[in-house]
Amino acid sequence: MKDLLKQIQNCKKCGLYKTRIMPTIYCGNIKSKIMFIGEAPGKNEDETGVPFCGRAGKILDELLDHINLKRESVYITNIVKCRPPKNRDPKESEIKKCRCFLEKQIKLVNPKIICPLGRFSSKYILKKYFKKSFEIGEVHGKVFKINNIFIIPMYHPAAAIYDNKKIDVLKKDFKVIINNL
């Protein structure tokens, strides 16, 4: 893991390194059986290097608490490790250049459950394993299985910031994690 951290900290594969304060690599337990994959760091993450430490992070903590898990017991990362300017969506080219780091993280952690959070990470993970694109609205909370790995796409916790009804959907979807442990 130390080698990977160094690679990410020194990465200049895309232009995002020019405007970042620090890369956001991961937090939590590298031996966890549950891996959450967000999309890209926001302002707070860029300043601290900790994924999901802002408003969306508070919602993620609430969702974990809802299923009796703690942040320290799961592994949390992003598909893109550096903040896109003005919190814009990550570009396909940025995801392509950063995906090698995510692939190494998946291999090192070897989770039983992968939960992509949001449309970009869900699209990437589902396309990688199933060679097919899905819309997050169709697949959130559904369980896909490949090679003894359960993939459970979810709405991004930030969706609940903009749509209060999504918190109930997210809570229901998070229960699916526990049912597949």
N, CA and C atoms as an extended XYZ file, in Angstrom:
543
Properties=species:S:1:pos:R:3:atomname:S:1:resname:S:1:resid:I:1 pbc="F F F"
N         0.841       -1.201        0.000 N   MET     1
C         0.000        0.000        0.000 CA  MET     1
C         0.882        1.260        0.000 C   MET     1
N         1.998        1.219        0.698 N   LYS     2
C         2.886        2.391        0.752 CA  LYS     2
C         3.361        2.797       -0.636 C   LYS     2
N         3.677        1.795       -1.447 N   ASP     3
C         4.123        2.052       -2.811 CA  ASP     3
C         3.035        2.751       -3.627 C   ASP     3
N         1.820        2.273       -3.467 N   LEU     4
C         0.672        2.855       -4.175 CA  LEU     4
C         0.431        4.300       -3.728 C   LEU     4
N         0.515        4.549       -2.435 N   LEU     5
C         0.336        5.911       -1.916 CA  LEU     5
C         1.338        6.857       -2.560 C   LEU     5
N         2.568        6.411       -2.638 N   LYS     6
C         3.633        7.238       -3.233 CA  LYS     6
C         3.358        7.511       -4.712 C   LYS     6
N         2.911        6.473       -5.432 N   GLN     7
C         2.591        6.630       -6.852 CA  GLN     7
C         1.501        7.678       -7.054 C   GLN     7
N         0.466        7.620       -6.233 N   ILE     8
C        -0.650        8.564       -6.364 CA  ILE     8
C        -0.201        9.970       -5.994 C   ILE     8
N         0.570       10.102       -4.937 N   GLN     9
C         1.047       11.426       -4.513 CA  GLN     9
C         1.928       12.078       -5.572 C   GLN     9
N         2.635       11.271       -6.353 N   ASN    10
C         3.538       11.799       -7.385 CA  ASN    10
C         2.932       11.807       -8.783 C   ASN    10
N         1.684       11.409       -8.904 N   CYS    11
C         1.042       11.265      -10.212 CA  CYS    11
C         0.874       12.616      -10.928 C   CYS    11
N         1.196       12.600      -12.225 N   LYS    12
C         0.989       13.767      -13.090 CA  LYS    12
C         0.413       13.312      -14.428 C   LYS    12
N        -0.404       12.254      -14.384 N   LYS    13
C        -0.958       11.676      -15.610 CA  LYS    13
C        -1.988       12.575      -16.278 C   LYS    13
N        -2.698       13.378      -15.478 N   CYS    14
C        -3.669       14.313      -16.051 CA  CYS    14
C        -3.453       15.675      -15.402 C   CYS    14
N        -4.160       16.658      -15.872 N   GLY    15
C        -3.965       18.018      -15.380 CA  GLY    15
C        -4.502       18.300      -13.986 C   GLY    15
N        -5.224       17.373      -13.386 N   LEU    16
C        -5.815       17.636      -12.069 CA  LEU    16
C        -4.761       17.850      -10.985 C   LEU    16
N        -3.589       17.265      -11.170 N   TYR    17
C        -2.540       17.446      -10.156 CA  TYR    17
C        -2.127       18.919      -10.012 C   TYR    17
N        -2.309       19.698      -11.070 N   LYS    18
C        -1.883       21.105      -11.056 CA  LYS    18
C        -2.710       21.972      -10.109 C   LYS    18
N        -3.957       21.593       -9.886 N   THR    19
C        -4.837       22.429       -9.064 CA  THR    19
C        -5.194       21.803       -7.718 C   THR    19
N        -4.742       20.585       -7.479 N   ARG    20
C        -5.071       19.926       -6.214 CA  ARG    20
C        -4.210       20.462       -5.079 C   ARG    20
N        -4.746       20.346       -3.877 N   ILE    21
C        -3.944       20.613       -2.687 CA  ILE    21
C        -3.262       19.300       -2.297 C   ILE    21
N        -4.063       18.261       -2.183 N   MET    22
C        -3.511       16.920       -1.937 CA  MET    22
C        -4.435       15.862       -2.526 C   MET    22
N        -3.862       14.744       -2.985 N   PRO    23
C        -4.725       13.687       -3.499 CA  PRO    23
C        -5.519       13.049       -2.354 C   PRO    23
N        -6.682       12.564       -2.688 N   THR    24
C        -7.540       11.876       -1.727 CA  THR    24
C        -7.476       10.399       -2.083 C   THR    24
N        -6.801        9.629       -1.254 N   ILE    25
C        -6.496        8.255       -1.631 CA  ILE    25
C        -7.467        7.255       -1.010 C   ILE    25
N        -7.568        7.235        0.316 N   TYR    26
C        -8.506        6.319        0.963 CA  TYR    26
C        -8.586        6.641        2.445 C   TYR    26
N        -9.576        6.060        3.085 N   CYS    27
C        -9.632        6.026        4.541 CA  CYS    27
C       -10.282        4.710        4.935 C   CYS    27
N       -10.093        4.321        6.162 N   GLY    28
C       -10.715        3.108        6.656 CA  GLY    28
C        -9.757        1.954        6.785 C   GLY    28
N       -10.311        0.763        6.663 N   ASN    29
C        -9.612       -0.481        6.949 CA  ASN    29
C        -9.215       -1.187        5.656 C   ASN    29
N        -7.916       -1.342        5.422 N   ILE    30
C        -7.474       -1.997        4.178 CA  ILE    30
C        -7.756       -3.503        4.183 C   ILE    30
N        -8.200       -4.025        5.309 N   LYS    31
C        -8.567       -5.448        5.375 CA  LYS    31
C       -10.083       -5.643        5.372 C   LYS    31
N       -10.807       -4.569        5.105 N   SER    32
C       -12.266       -4.637        5.110 CA  SER    32
C       -12.776       -5.513        3.974 C   SER    32
N       -13.919       -6.087        4.180 N   LYS    33
C       -14.586       -6.851        3.129 CA  LYS    33
C       -15.556       -5.970        2.339 C   LYS    33
N       -15.670       -4.699        2.742 N   ILE    34
C       -16.575       -3.771        2.058 CA  ILE    34
C       -15.780       -2.570        1.558 C   ILE    34
N       -15.884       -2.302        0.263 N   MET    35
C       -15.200       -1.156       -0.344 CA  MET    35
C       -16.240       -0.228       -0.967 C   MET    35
N       -16.174        1.041       -0.571 N   PHE    36
C       -17.011        2.074       -1.168 CA  PHE    36
C       -16.148        2.886       -2.123 C   PHE    36
N       -16.675        3.139       -3.315 N   ILE    37
C       -15.934        3.904       -4.320 CA  ILE    37
C       -16.771        5.105       -4.731 C   ILE    37
N       -16.315        6.287       -4.326 N   GLY    38
C       -16.968        7.522       -4.719 CA  GLY    38
C       -16.482        7.962       -6.089 C   GLY    38
N       -16.809        9.196       -6.430 N   GLU    39
C       -16.488        9.677       -7.767 CA  GLU    39
C       -15.183       10.466       -7.802 C   GLU    39
N       -15.151       11.581       -7.070 N   ALA    40
C       -13.966       12.439       -7.051 CA  ALA    40
C       -13.996       13.279       -5.778 C   ALA    40
N       -12.836       13.703       -5.315 N   PRO    41
C       -12.809       14.539       -4.111 CA  PRO    41
C       -13.470       15.903       -4.338 C   PRO    41
N       -14.053       16.421       -3.281 N   GLY    42
C       -14.568       17.785       -3.275 CA  GLY    42
C       -13.590       18.697       -2.548 C   GLY    42
N       -14.030       19.892       -2.230 N   LYS    43
C       -13.173       20.893       -1.587 CA  LYS    43
C       -12.600       20.399       -0.257 C   LYS    43
N       -13.454       19.886        0.620 N   ASN    44
C       -12.986       19.417        1.928 CA  ASN    44
C       -12.006       18.259        1.794 C   ASN    44
N       -12.288       17.348        0.878 N   GLU    45
C       -11.413       16.203        0.661 CA  GLU    45
C       -10.056       16.652        0.128 C   GLU    45
N       -10.068       17.623       -0.769 N   ASP    46
C        -8.840       18.153       -1.346 CA  ASP    46
C        -7.965       18.795       -0.269 C   ASP    46
N        -8.595       19.415        0.698 N   GLU    47
C        -7.839       20.084        1.771 CA  GLU    47
C        -7.304       19.103        2.809 C   GLU    47
N        -8.006       17.983        3.009 N   THR    48
C        -7.623       17.049        4.072 CA  THR    48
C        -7.011       15.746        3.560 C   THR    48
N        -7.312       15.380        2.322 N   GLY    49
C        -6.878       14.095        1.797 CA  GLY    49
C        -7.744       12.932        2.262 C   GLY    49
N        -8.856       13.230        2.936 N   VAL    50
C        -9.757       12.200        3.477 CA  VAL    50
C       -11.025       12.146        2.640 C   VAL    50
N       -11.355       10.975        2.055 N   PRO    51
C       -12.582       10.896        1.269 CA  PRO    51
C       -13.833       11.041        2.126 C   PRO    51
N       -14.827       11.672        1.564 N   PHE    52
C       -16.134       11.827        2.204 CA  PHE    52
C       -16.023       12.460        3.596 C   PHE    52
N       -15.409       13.630        3.660 N   CYS    53
C       -15.296       14.307        4.956 CA  CYS    53
C       -16.172       15.562        5.036 C   CYS    53
N       -16.903       15.863        3.990 N   GLY    54
C       -17.800       17.018        3.993 CA  GLY    54
C       -19.233       16.609        4.273 C   GLY    54
N       -20.180       17.345        3.688 N   ARG    55
C       -21.609       17.061        3.905 CA  ARG    55
C       -21.996       15.657        3.443 C   ARG    55
N       -21.485       15.243        2.286 N   ALA    56
C       -21.787       13.882        1.801 CA  ALA    56
C       -21.198       12.843        2.749 C   ALA    56
N       -20.070       13.152        3.351 N   GLY    57
C       -19.444       12.248        4.311 CA  GLY    57
C       -20.278       12.067        5.564 C   GLY    57
N       -20.913       13.139        5.999 N   LYS    58
C       -21.804       13.032        7.166 CA  LYS    58
C       -22.989       12.111        6.850 C   LYS    58
N       -23.485       12.209        5.636 N   ILE    59
C       -24.584       11.330        5.217 CA  ILE    59
C       -24.080        9.890        5.115 C   ILE    59
N       -22.880        9.704        4.563 N   LEU    60
C       -22.312        8.354        4.487 CA  LEU    60
C       -22.157        7.766        5.891 C   LEU    60
N       -21.676        8.554        6.831 N   ASP    61
C       -21.541        8.083        8.219 CA  ASP    61
C       -22.897        7.681        8.797 C   ASP    61
N       -23.917        8.469        8.500 N   GLU    62
C       -25.272        8.162        8.971 CA  GLU    62
C       -25.774        6.845        8.352 C   GLU    62
N       -25.480        6.650        7.079 N   LEU    63
C       -25.894        5.415        6.404 CA  LEU    63
C       -25.157        4.202        6.963 C   LEU    63
N       -23.883        4.365        7.234 N   LEU    64
C       -23.112        3.275        7.847 CA  LEU    64
C       -23.659        2.957        9.229 C   LEU    64
N       -23.947        3.990        9.991 N   ASP    65
C       -24.510        3.814       11.332 CA  ASP    65
C       -25.853        3.075       11.254 C   ASP    65
N       -26.611        3.379       10.227 N   HIS    66
C       -27.920        2.736       10.015 CA  HIS    66
C       -27.794        1.211        9.899 C   HIS    66
N       -26.637        0.735        9.393 N   ILE    67
C       -26.426       -0.708        9.270 CA  ILE    67
C       -25.367       -1.201       10.264 C   ILE    67
N       -25.157       -0.413       11.309 N   ASN    68
C       -24.241       -0.775       12.399 CA  ASN    68
C       -22.799       -0.995       11.958 C   ASN    68
N       -22.348       -0.156       11.061 N   LEU    69
C       -20.944       -0.163       10.644 CA  LEU    69
C       -20.335        1.198       10.953 C   LEU    69
N       -19.040        1.203       11.126 N   LYS    70
C       -18.301        2.448       11.347 CA  LYS    70
C       -17.381        2.689       10.158 C   LYS    70
N       -17.092        3.942        9.916 N   ARG    71
C       -16.186        4.341        8.837 CA  ARG    71
C       -14.859        3.580        8.933 C   ARG    71
N       -14.375        3.379       10.150 N   GLU    72
C       -13.081        2.722       10.360 CA  GLU    72
C       -13.109        1.239        9.974 C   GLU    72
N       -14.302        0.675        9.828 N   SER    73
C       -14.396       -0.754        9.533 CA  SER    73
C       -14.556       -1.048        8.043 C   SER    73
N       -14.731       -0.020        7.229 N   VAL    74
C       -14.878       -0.197        5.780 CA  VAL    74
C       -13.740        0.528        5.068 C   VAL    74
N       -13.594        0.291        3.789 N   TYR    75
C       -12.567        0.952        2.981 CA  TYR    75
C       -13.280        1.920        2.041 C   TYR    75
N       -12.846        3.176        2.050 N   ILE    76
C       -13.493        4.221        1.245 CA  ILE    76
C       -12.456        4.892        0.358 C   ILE    76
N       -12.770        4.989       -0.921 N   THR    77
C       -11.884        5.647       -1.870 CA  THR    77
C       -12.728        6.334       -2.941 C   THR    77
N       -12.068        6.892       -3.933 N   ASN    78
C       -12.726        7.513       -5.081 CA  ASN    78
C       -12.122        6.956       -6.356 C   ASN    78
N       -12.876        7.049       -7.421 N   ILE    79
C       -12.354        6.596       -8.705 CA  ILE    79
C       -11.274        7.564       -9.211 C   ILE    79
N       -11.461        8.868       -8.972 N   VAL    80
C       -10.472        9.889       -9.319 CA  VAL    80
C        -9.889       10.403       -8.009 C   VAL    80
N        -8.592       10.539       -7.937 N   LYS    81
C        -7.921       10.853       -6.673 CA  LYS    81
C        -7.693       12.351       -6.436 C   LYS    81
N        -7.860       13.171       -7.458 N   CYS    82
C        -7.653       14.617       -7.318 CA  CYS    82
C        -8.949       15.363       -7.644 C   CYS    82
N        -9.137       16.481       -6.975 N   ARG    83
C       -10.370       17.259       -7.141 CA  ARG    83
C       -10.454       17.929       -8.505 C   ARG    83
N       -11.538       17.676       -9.228 N   PRO    84
C       -11.777       18.450      -10.444 CA  PRO    84
C       -12.123       19.901      -10.066 C   PRO    84
N       -11.670       20.866      -10.845 N   PRO    85
C       -11.953       22.267      -10.527 CA  PRO    85
C       -13.450       22.529      -10.342 C   PRO    85
N       -13.773       23.319       -9.342 N   LYS    86
C       -15.149       23.722       -9.027 CA  LYS    86
C       -16.083       22.525       -8.819 C   LYS    86
N       -15.517       21.420       -8.375 N   ASN    87
C       -16.293       20.196       -8.107 CA  ASN    87
C       -17.063       19.686       -9.319 C   ASN    87
N       -16.566       19.962      -10.511 N   ARG    88
C       -17.237       19.449      -11.701 CA  ARG    88
C       -17.117       17.925      -11.720 C   ARG    88
N       -17.922       17.302      -12.573 N   ASP    89
C       -17.851       15.855      -12.735 CA  ASP    89
C       -16.487       15.463      -13.297 C   ASP    89
N       -15.995       14.282      -12.924 N   PRO    90
C       -14.730       13.836      -13.523 CA  PRO    90
C       -14.930       13.529      -15.002 C   PRO    90
N       -13.934       13.888      -15.798 N   LYS    91
C       -13.985       13.603      -17.234 CA  LYS    91
C       -13.590       12.152      -17.476 C   LYS    91
N       -14.090       11.605      -18.564 N   GLU    92
C       -13.761       10.225      -18.941 CA  GLU    92
C       -12.241       10.040      -19.033 C   GLU    92
N       -11.550       11.013      -19.593 N   SER    93
C       -10.093       10.912      -19.738 CA  SER    93
C        -9.401       10.881      -18.371 C   SER    93
N        -9.938       11.604      -17.391 N   GLU    94
C        -9.360       11.601      -16.038 CA  GLU    94
C        -9.594       10.252      -15.364 C   GLU    94
N       -10.776        9.698      -15.556 N   ILE    95
C       -11.079        8.375      -14.998 CA  ILE    95
C       -10.142        7.336      -15.610 C   ILE    95
N        -9.939        7.401      -16.915 N   LYS    96
C        -9.059        6.440      -17.592 CA  LYS    96
C        -7.633        6.518      -17.061 C   LYS    96
N        -7.158        7.725      -16.794 N   LYS    97
C        -5.784        7.884      -16.328 CA  LYS    97
C        -5.611        7.513      -14.861 C   LYS    97
N        -6.685        7.554      -14.110 N   CYS    98
C        -6.629        7.282      -12.674 CA  CYS    98
C        -7.040        5.847      -12.324 C   CYS    98
N        -7.667        5.168      -13.246 N   ARG    99
C        -8.245        3.859      -12.923 CA  ARG    99
C        -7.211        2.821      -12.507 C   ARG    99
N        -5.986        2.959      -12.967 N   CYS   100
C        -4.955        1.981      -12.575 CA  CYS   100
C        -4.773        1.971      -11.056 C   CYS   100
N        -4.929        3.136      -10.426 N   PHE   101
C        -4.791        3.202       -8.966 CA  PHE   101
C        -5.959        2.504       -8.280 C   PHE   101
N        -7.150        2.713       -8.796 N   LEU   102
C        -8.321        2.040       -8.235 CA  LEU   102
C        -8.186        0.531       -8.404 C   LEU   102
N        -7.717        0.090       -9.551 N   GLU   103
C        -7.537       -1.346       -9.791 CA  GLU   103
C        -6.561       -1.943       -8.787 C   GLU   103
N        -5.487       -1.227       -8.499 N   LYS   104
C        -4.519       -1.706       -7.505 CA  LYS   104
C        -5.150       -1.740       -6.114 C   LYS   104
N        -5.967       -0.754       -5.796 N   GLN   105
C        -6.646       -0.735       -4.499 CA  GLN   105
C        -7.579       -1.933       -4.366 C   GLN   105
N        -8.339       -2.217       -5.411 N   ILE   106
C        -9.263       -3.359       -5.379 CA  ILE   106
C        -8.475       -4.652       -5.160 C   ILE   106
N        -7.364       -4.777       -5.852 N   LYS   107
C        -6.537       -5.982       -5.726 CA  LYS   107
C        -5.952       -6.100       -4.309 C   LYS   107
N        -5.461       -4.993       -3.761 N   LEU   108
C        -4.864       -5.018       -2.418 CA  LEU   108
C        -5.890       -5.294       -1.321 C   LEU   108
N        -7.042       -4.670       -1.416 N   VAL   109
C        -8.069       -4.818       -0.387 CA  VAL   109
C        -8.792       -6.161       -0.545 C   VAL   109
N        -9.021       -6.572       -1.781 N   ASN   110
C        -9.712       -7.822       -2.073 CA  ASN   110
C       -11.059       -7.896       -1.339 C   ASN   110
N       -11.943       -6.920       -1.595 N   PRO   111
C       -13.217       -6.891       -0.870 CA  PRO   111
C       -14.179       -7.975       -1.328 C   PRO   111
N       -15.094       -8.298       -0.463 N   LYS   112
C       -16.184       -9.213       -0.803 CA  LYS   112
C       -17.312       -8.425       -1.462 C   LYS   112
N       -17.473       -7.156       -1.029 N   ILE   113
C       -18.523       -6.285       -1.553 CA  ILE   113
C       -17.899       -4.980       -2.037 C   ILE   113
N       -18.243       -4.604       -3.259 N   ILE   114
C       -17.845       -3.301       -3.799 CA  ILE   114
C       -19.117       -2.490       -3.994 C   ILE   114
N       -19.150       -1.308       -3.382 N   CYS   115
C       -20.294       -0.403       -3.520 CA  CYS   115
C       -19.854        0.864       -4.241 C   CYS   115
N       -20.059        0.918       -5.551 N   PRO   116
C       -19.786        2.183       -6.235 CA  PRO   116
C       -20.875        3.189       -5.864 C   PRO   116
N       -20.458        4.383       -5.501 N   LEU   117
C       -21.387        5.434       -5.063 CA  LEU   117
C       -21.501        6.493       -6.146 C   LEU   117
N       -22.640        6.546       -6.806 N   GLY   118
C       -22.861        7.551       -7.838 CA  GLY   118
C       -22.705        6.994       -9.240 C   GLY   118
N       -23.075        7.817      -10.191 N   ARG   119
C       -23.154        7.334      -11.566 CA  ARG   119
C       -21.794        7.066      -12.206 C   ARG   119
N       -20.762        7.847      -11.887 N   PHE   120
C       -19.471        7.653      -12.548 CA  PHE   120
C       -18.767        6.389      -12.070 C   PHE   120
N       -18.730        6.175      -10.775 N   SER   121
C       -18.079        4.965      -10.277 CA  SER   121
C       -18.910        3.727      -10.603 C   SER   121
N       -20.239        3.853      -10.553 N   SER   122
C       -21.088        2.712      -10.908 CA  SER   122
C       -20.905        2.341      -12.377 C   SER   122
N       -20.898        3.338      -13.228 N   LYS   123
C       -20.711        3.078      -14.660 CA  LYS   123
C       -19.368        2.386      -14.900 C   LYS   123
N       -18.318        2.880      -14.266 N   TYR   124
C       -16.993        2.299      -14.471 CA  TYR   124
C       -16.942        0.844      -13.983 C   TYR   124
N       -17.374        0.602      -12.758 N   ILE   125
C       -17.285       -0.740      -12.173 CA  ILE   125
C       -18.162       -1.737      -12.940 C   ILE   125
N       -19.385       -1.350      -13.252 N   LEU   126
C       -20.273       -2.279      -13.960 CA  LEU   126
C       -19.774       -2.572      -15.383 C   LEU   126
N       -19.231       -1.556      -16.027 N   LYS   127
C       -18.704       -1.769      -17.373 CA  LYS   127
C       -17.450       -2.656      -17.323 C   LYS   127
N       -16.627       -2.435      -16.303 N   LYS   128
C       -15.404       -3.241      -16.149 CA  LYS   128
C       -15.741       -4.719      -15.985 C   LYS   128
N       -16.673       -5.027      -15.103 N   TYR   129
C       -16.985       -6.425      -14.800 CA  TYR   129
C       -18.010       -7.060      -15.727 C   TYR   129
N       -18.926       -6.251      -16.267 N   PHE   130
C       -20.022       -6.828      -17.054 CA  PHE   130
C       -20.055       -6.346      -18.501 C   PHE   130
N       -19.097       -5.492      -18.869 N   LYS   131
C       -18.987       -5.012      -20.262 CA  LYS   131
C       -20.277       -4.367      -20.760 C   LYS   131
N       -20.988       -3.733      -19.835 N   LYS   132
C       -22.279       -3.157      -20.174 CA  LYS   132
C       -22.525       -1.933      -19.305 C   LYS   132
N       -23.112       -0.900      -19.874 N   SER   133
C       -23.438        0.302      -19.101 CA  SER   133
C       -24.859        0.222      -18.569 C   SER   133
N       -25.044        0.768      -17.393 N   PHE   134
C       -26.356        0.843      -16.765 CA  PHE   134
C       -26.547        2.256      -16.246 C   PHE   134
N       -27.764        2.679      -16.116 N   GLU   135
C       -28.075        3.957      -15.464 CA  GLU   135
C       -28.219        3.698      -13.973 C   GLU   135
N       -27.710        4.593      -13.146 N   ILE   136
C       -27.754        4.403      -11.706 CA  ILE   136
C       -29.198        4.266      -11.201 C   ILE   136
N       -30.124        4.956      -11.816 N   GLY   137
C       -31.519        4.858      -11.411 CA  GLY   137
C       -32.107        3.466      -11.594 C   GLY   137
N       -31.544        2.688      -12.513 N   GLU   138
C       -32.020        1.324      -12.756 CA  GLU   138
C       -31.375        0.299      -11.835 C   GLU   138
N       -30.151        0.579      -11.384 N   VAL   139
C       -29.379       -0.464      -10.710 CA  VAL   139
C       -29.090       -0.216       -9.229 C   VAL   139
N       -29.416        0.964       -8.716 N   HIS   140
C       -29.075        1.234       -7.314 CA  HIS   140
C       -29.720        0.200       -6.399 C   HIS   140
N       -28.924       -0.307       -5.466 N   GLY   141
C       -29.434       -1.287       -4.504 CA  GLY   141
C       -29.568       -2.702       -5.028 C   GLY   141
N       -29.265       -2.907       -6.311 N   LYS   142
C       -29.317       -4.260       -6.873 CA  LYS   142
C       -27.964       -4.938       -6.663 C   LYS   142
N       -27.980       -6.254       -6.589 N   VAL   143
C       -26.769       -7.022       -6.350 CA  VAL   143
C       -26.338       -7.713       -7.637 C   VAL   143
N       -25.087       -7.485       -8.012 N   PHE   144
C       -24.463       -8.152       -9.149 CA  PHE   144
C       -23.337       -9.001       -8.575 C   PHE   144
N       -23.168      -10.189       -9.093 N   LYS   145
C       -22.106      -11.046       -8.567 CA  LYS   145
C       -21.205      -11.495       -9.693 C   LYS   145
N       -19.898      -11.397       -9.446 N   ILE   146
C       -18.910      -11.893      -10.388 CA  ILE   146
C       -17.673      -12.324       -9.595 C   ILE   146
N       -17.177      -13.512       -9.889 N   ASN   147
C       -15.973      -14.032       -9.223 CA  ASN   147
C       -16.009      -13.882       -7.703 C   ASN   147
N       -17.082      -14.253       -7.084 N   ASN   148
C       -17.245      -14.177       -5.624 CA  ASN   148
C       -17.218      -12.760       -5.057 C   ASN   148
N       -17.415      -11.772       -5.902 N   ILE   149
C       -17.510      -10.375       -5.455 CA  ILE   149
C       -18.944       -9.915       -5.699 C   ILE   149
N       -19.526       -9.315       -4.689 N   PHE   150
C       -20.841       -8.704       -4.835 CA  PHE   150
C       -20.636       -7.235       -5.161 C   PHE   150
N       -21.282       -6.761       -6.203 N   ILE   151
C       -21.227       -5.350       -6.572 CA  ILE   151
C       -22.622       -4.788       -6.351 C   ILE   151
N       -22.681       -3.761       -5.492 N   ILE   152
C       -23.970       -3.168       -5.135 CA  ILE   152
C       -23.888       -1.660       -5.400 C   ILE   152
N       -24.285       -1.217       -6.590 N   PRO   153
C       -24.253        0.215       -6.891 CA  PRO   153
C       -25.262        0.977       -6.032 C   PRO   153
N       -24.888        2.192       -5.676 N   MET   154
C       -25.742        3.045       -4.844 CA  MET   154
C       -25.750        4.465       -5.415 C   MET   154
N       -26.806        5.187       -5.064 N   TYR   155
C       -26.761        6.630       -5.320 CA  TYR   155
C       -25.627        7.210       -4.478 C   TYR   155
N       -25.053        8.280       -4.941 N   HIS   156
C       -24.029        8.985       -4.165 CA  HIS   156
C       -24.713        9.613       -2.954 C   HIS   156
N       -24.101        9.568       -1.769 N   PRO   157
C       -24.722       10.191       -0.590 CA  PRO   157
C       -25.095       11.660       -0.797 C   PRO   157
N       -24.366       12.369       -1.646 N   ALA   158
C       -24.682       13.781       -1.909 CA  ALA   158
C       -26.060       13.934       -2.549 C   ALA   158
N       -26.575       12.878       -3.168 N   ALA   159
C       -27.914       12.952       -3.768 CA  ALA   159
C       -28.956       13.306       -2.710 C   ALA   159
N       -28.731       12.877       -1.476 N   ALA   160
C       -29.675       13.172       -0.386 CA  ALA   160
C       -29.621       14.638        0.038 C   ALA   160
N       -28.546       15.328       -0.295 N   ILE   161
C       -28.451       16.759        0.004 CA  ILE   161
C       -29.435       17.531       -0.873 C   ILE   161
N       -29.564       17.084       -2.110 N   TYR   162
C       -30.393       17.792       -3.088 CA  TYR   162
C       -31.811       17.245       -3.196 C   TYR   162
N       -32.010       16.032       -2.707 N   ASP   163
C       -33.324       15.404       -2.777 CA  ASP   163
C       -33.542       14.622       -1.479 C   ASP   163
N       -34.322       15.190       -0.565 N   ASN   164
C       -34.540       14.586        0.759 CA  ASN   164
C       -35.083       13.166        0.692 C   ASN   164
N       -35.797       12.828       -0.367 N   LYS   165
C       -36.377       11.487       -0.489 CA  LYS   165
C       -35.308       10.421       -0.718 C   LYS   165
N       -34.150       10.835       -1.205 N   LYS   166
C       -33.082        9.870       -1.510 CA  LYS   166
C       -32.505        9.240       -0.240 C   LYS   166
N       -32.602        9.890        0.906 N   ILE   167
C       -32.045        9.311        2.131 CA  ILE   167
C       -32.744        7.999        2.464 C   ILE   167
N       -34.045        7.944        2.273 N   ASP   168
C       -34.770        6.695        2.535 CA  ASP   168
C       -34.384        5.608        1.529 C   ASP   168
N       -34.192        6.003        0.287 N   VAL   169
C       -33.756        5.054       -0.746 CA  VAL   169
C       -32.362        4.531       -0.386 C   VAL   169
N       -31.475        5.437        0.002 N   LEU   170
C       -30.120        5.038        0.375 CA  LEU   170
C       -30.122        4.109        1.589 C   LEU   170
N       -30.934        4.408        2.579 N   LYS   171
C       -31.002        3.542        3.765 CA  LYS   171
C       -31.460        2.141        3.389 C   LYS   171
N       -32.445        2.070        2.531 N   LYS   172
C       -32.937        0.768        2.069 CA  LYS   172
C       -31.835        0.039        1.294 C   LYS   172
N       -31.145        0.753        0.406 N   ASP   173
C       -30.076        0.144       -0.380 CA  ASP   173
C       -28.916       -0.319        0.511 C   ASP   173
N       -28.605        0.442        1.553 N   PHE   174
C       -27.502        0.069        2.447 CA  PHE   174
C       -27.816       -1.221        3.208 C   PHE   174
N       -29.086       -1.485        3.463 N   LYS   175
C       -29.473       -2.741        4.125 CA  LYS   175
C       -29.067       -3.943        3.261 C   LYS   175
N       -29.028       -3.748        1.949 N   VAL   176
C       -28.639       -4.821        1.036 CA  VAL   176
C       -27.198       -5.255        1.304 C   VAL   176
N       -26.361       -4.322        1.720 N   ILE   177
C       -24.955       -4.652        2.027 CA  ILE   177
C       -24.911       -5.718        3.124 C   ILE   177
N       -25.599       -5.452        4.209 N   ILE   178
C       -25.587       -6.358        5.354 CA  ILE   178
C       -26.148       -7.735        4.977 C   ILE   178
N       -27.156       -7.736        4.125 N   ASN   179
C       -27.760       -9.003        3.697 CA  ASN   179
C       -26.816       -9.851        2.852 C   ASN   179
N       -25.730       -9.250        2.344 N   ASN   180
C       -24.796       -9.974        1.476 CA  ASN   180
C       -23.415      -10.168        2.091 C   ASN   180
N       -23.266       -9.827        3.355 N   LEU   181
C       -21.967      -10.020        4.021 CA  LEU   181
C       -21.715      -11.477        4.373 C   LEU   181
